[in-house]
Amino acid sequence: MADDHFYNRLPLHDMLLSRLLGVESAFVPVPEDWHVVVTDIKSSTHAVQTGAHDLVNLVATGSIIAALNLAYRRELRIPFFFGGDGATLILPASLLKPVMRALNEHRQNSIRNFDLDLRVGQVPVRDLYAAGQELRIAQIGLNELFFIPVVLGGGLRHAERLIKAADPADPYPEAGETDLDLEGMECRWDRVKPPEDRQEILCLLVDVCDDRRQAAVFQQVLAHIDEVFGPYASRQPISTKRLRLKATLAKIETEMRVRMGRFHFGYLLRVWLQTLIGKWYFFVLDKTGRAYLRNFAKFADTLTIDGRINTVISGTAAQREQLRSRLDQLEQAGEIWYGLHTSAESVMSCYVRDRIDQHIPFVDGSEGGQNAEAKNGELREQLYITATSLQQMGCYPHK
């Protein structure tokens, strides 16, 4: 029977992430009748290189918000993973059609307004299991306010490869129906410098070469990150002191076209005025606004474990090289392959359901960020396009 509330009922673990990874019983299989949905902007590297990084992140964020709003209406919670130029979602069957319709409308809006093609596809979880893949999930609190899903197994990675290789056409093009709701989408913050005691933003992607050792290897990698950069809270790339609202009409128009798919003068004027007075609202006038800023970094989406480790952190060049040395040793031992990218700033797009305890800043490094972190200049899109290319690197052996 369908279990739409599987993720709602999943226990919320309050422990160190490295400890959770060692508790095998904490990870439970995703139900067979659920589905993995993947979105990915084609040629996103070119778009970033031509100055559209903020837009790429906003369109990717929109694909998560579209699904979260549909789930919220049904009082459902779903796992999601932000990837800079796309996203991965795990959905119950009851959400599949409305989410796919919404994502295809979001895709059409993105093509029409920005000439960005958002690839959209889905794979049933039972098909992943039939292919010998694992997909086990747990939830953990990174702090007292923000919980994330943690996935072990190669299921999401396999689904991503299948969808990118197939490049499916719109599977739910039903005319006259719309489920797209991007309420809560915002992109009003300027690029953010790292905290004052840090020098750079580091985007890091780590994958294992043997899924059987995934949890143990991830424990080692996270231990190295903690030792070099400090615990999760201290390495956040976002500092409240560095936040600056950016009230340009061009930036607000971009948000408007992503969110609404068209030009709307009333929306443009209202948001522009709101942004102009925003600094007084956040810093002086309103207690809710000040609470929003106080907790901003705690809600920041900067760590993803979806069968890989993908994280955005702040630090110094010396710390980066210290971590690189340790990761090189793991790579040379055949345990991992990894990619990293450094930048001077973070870029953000946000989902704000309310400003007290339901908002998420989706964070990426500038100048390519997560899209540029594949090692030795190889693009992540090329790395994941087929299983063969990955096997040539010594990873992902056939099961």
Coordinates of C-alpha atoms in Angstrom, one line a residue, residues 144-285:
E144 CA 18.2 22.8 16.9
L145 CA 16.3 24.3 13.9
F146 CA 17.4 22.6 10.7
F147 CA 17.0 18.9 9.7
I148 CA 18.3 17.3 6.5
P149 CA 17.9 13.9 4.9
V150 CA 20.9 11.7 4.6
V151 CA 21.0 9.1 1.9
L152 CA 23.3 6.1 1.6
G153 CA 23.6 3.8 -1.5
G154 CA 24.0 4.6 -5.1
G155 CA 20.3 4.9 -6.0
L156 CA 20.1 8.7 -6.5
R157 CA 23.4 8.7 -8.4
H158 CA 22.0 5.9 -10.7
A159 CA 18.7 7.7 -11.2
E160 CA 20.6 10.9 -12.2
R161 CA 22.7 9.0 -14.8
L162 CA 19.6 7.4 -16.3
I163 CA 17.7 10.7 -16.5
K164 CA 20.6 12.6 -18.0
A165 CA 21.3 9.9 -20.5
A166 CA 17.6 9.5 -21.6
D167 CA 16.9 13.3 -21.6
P168 CA 13.2 12.6 -21.5
A169 CA 10.6 14.7 -23.2
D170 CA 7.7 16.2 -21.1
P171 CA 6.0 13.2 -19.6
Y172 CA 2.9 15.1 -18.3
P173 CA 2.1 17.8 -20.9
E174 CA -1.6 18.0 -20.1
A175 CA -2.9 21.2 -21.5
G176 CA -4.8 23.6 -19.4
E177 CA -3.6 22.1 -16.1
T178 CA -1.2 23.9 -13.8
D179 CA 0.3 23.0 -10.5
L180 CA 3.2 25.4 -10.5
D181 CA 3.3 27.4 -7.3
L182 CA 6.5 29.2 -6.4
E183 CA 5.2 31.2 -3.5
G184 CA 8.0 32.0 -1.1
M185 CA 10.8 32.2 -3.7
E186 CA 13.1 35.1 -3.2
C187 CA 16.5 36.3 -4.5
R188 CA 16.9 39.6 -2.8
W189 CA 20.3 39.2 -1.1
D190 CA 23.5 40.4 -2.7
R191 CA 26.5 38.1 -3.0
V192 CA 27.9 37.4 0.4
K193 CA 31.5 37.6 1.5
P194 CA 32.8 35.0 3.9
P195 CA 32.9 35.7 7.6
E196 CA 35.5 38.2 8.7
D197 CA 37.9 35.6 9.9
R198 CA 37.7 33.6 6.7
Q199 CA 39.2 34.2 3.2
E200 CA 37.2 32.1 0.8
I201 CA 34.2 29.9 0.0
L202 CA 35.0 26.3 -0.7
C203 CA 32.6 24.0 -2.6
L204 CA 33.5 20.4 -2.1
L205 CA 32.1 17.2 -3.8
V206 CA 33.2 13.8 -2.6
D207 CA 32.2 10.4 -3.9
V208 CA 33.3 6.9 -3.0
C209 CA 34.7 4.2 -5.3
D210 CA 33.1 1.3 -3.4
D211 CA 29.5 1.7 -2.2
R212 CA 30.1 -1.0 0.3
R213 CA 32.4 1.3 2.2
Q214 CA 30.3 4.4 1.7
A215 CA 29.4 5.1 5.3
A216 CA 32.9 4.4 6.7
V217 CA 34.6 6.6 4.1
F218 CA 32.1 9.4 4.6
Q219 CA 32.9 9.3 8.3
Q220 CA 36.6 9.7 7.5
V221 CA 35.9 12.6 5.2
L222 CA 33.6 14.4 7.6
A223 CA 36.2 13.9 10.4
H224 CA 38.8 15.6 8.3
I225 CA 36.5 18.5 7.5
D226 CA 35.6 18.9 11.2
E227 CA 39.3 18.8 12.2
V228 CA 40.5 21.2 9.6
F229 CA 37.6 23.7 9.4
G230 CA 35.9 23.2 12.8
P231 CA 32.3 22.0 13.5
Y232 CA 29.4 22.6 11.2
A233 CA 28.3 25.9 12.8
S234 CA 31.7 27.5 12.7
R235 CA 32.4 26.8 9.0
Q236 CA 29.2 28.3 7.7
P237 CA 29.8 30.5 4.6
I238 CA 27.0 32.9 5.6
S239 CA 27.5 35.6 8.3
T240 CA 24.6 37.9 9.2
K241 CA 27.0 40.8 9.4
R242 CA 27.8 40.3 5.7
L243 CA 24.2 40.2 4.4
R244 CA 23.2 43.0 2.1
L245 CA 19.9 43.4 0.3
K246 CA 20.2 44.1 -3.4
A247 CA 17.2 46.2 -4.6
T248 CA 18.0 46.5 -8.3
L249 CA 15.0 46.4 -10.6
A250 CA 16.9 43.9 -12.8
K251 CA 17.3 41.4 -9.9
I252 CA 13.7 41.7 -8.9
E253 CA 12.5 41.3 -12.5
T254 CA 14.5 38.1 -12.7
E255 CA 12.9 36.8 -9.5
M256 CA 9.5 37.8 -10.9
R257 CA 10.0 36.0 -14.3
V258 CA 11.2 32.8 -12.6
R259 CA 8.4 32.9 -10.1
M260 CA 5.5 34.0 -12.4
G261 CA 6.8 33.2 -15.9
R262 CA 5.9 36.7 -17.1
F263 CA 6.3 40.4 -16.5
H264 CA 4.0 41.9 -13.8
F265 CA 4.4 45.6 -13.1
G266 CA 2.6 45.5 -9.7
Y267 CA 4.8 42.7 -8.4
L268 CA 7.9 44.5 -9.6
L269 CA 6.9 47.7 -7.8
R270 CA 5.8 46.1 -4.6
V271 CA 8.9 44.0 -4.2
W272 CA 11.2 46.9 -5.1
L273 CA 9.6 49.0 -2.4
Q274 CA 9.8 46.2 0.1
T275 CA 13.5 45.7 -0.6
L276 CA 14.2 49.4 -0.3
I277 CA 12.8 49.5 3.3
G278 CA 14.1 46.0 4.0
K279 CA 17.2 47.1 6.0
W280 CA 15.0 49.0 8.4
Y281 CA 12.6 46.1 8.7
F282 CA 15.3 43.5 9.4
F283 CA 17.6 45.6 11.5
V284 CA 15.5 48.2 13.3
L285 CA 11.7 48.0 13.2

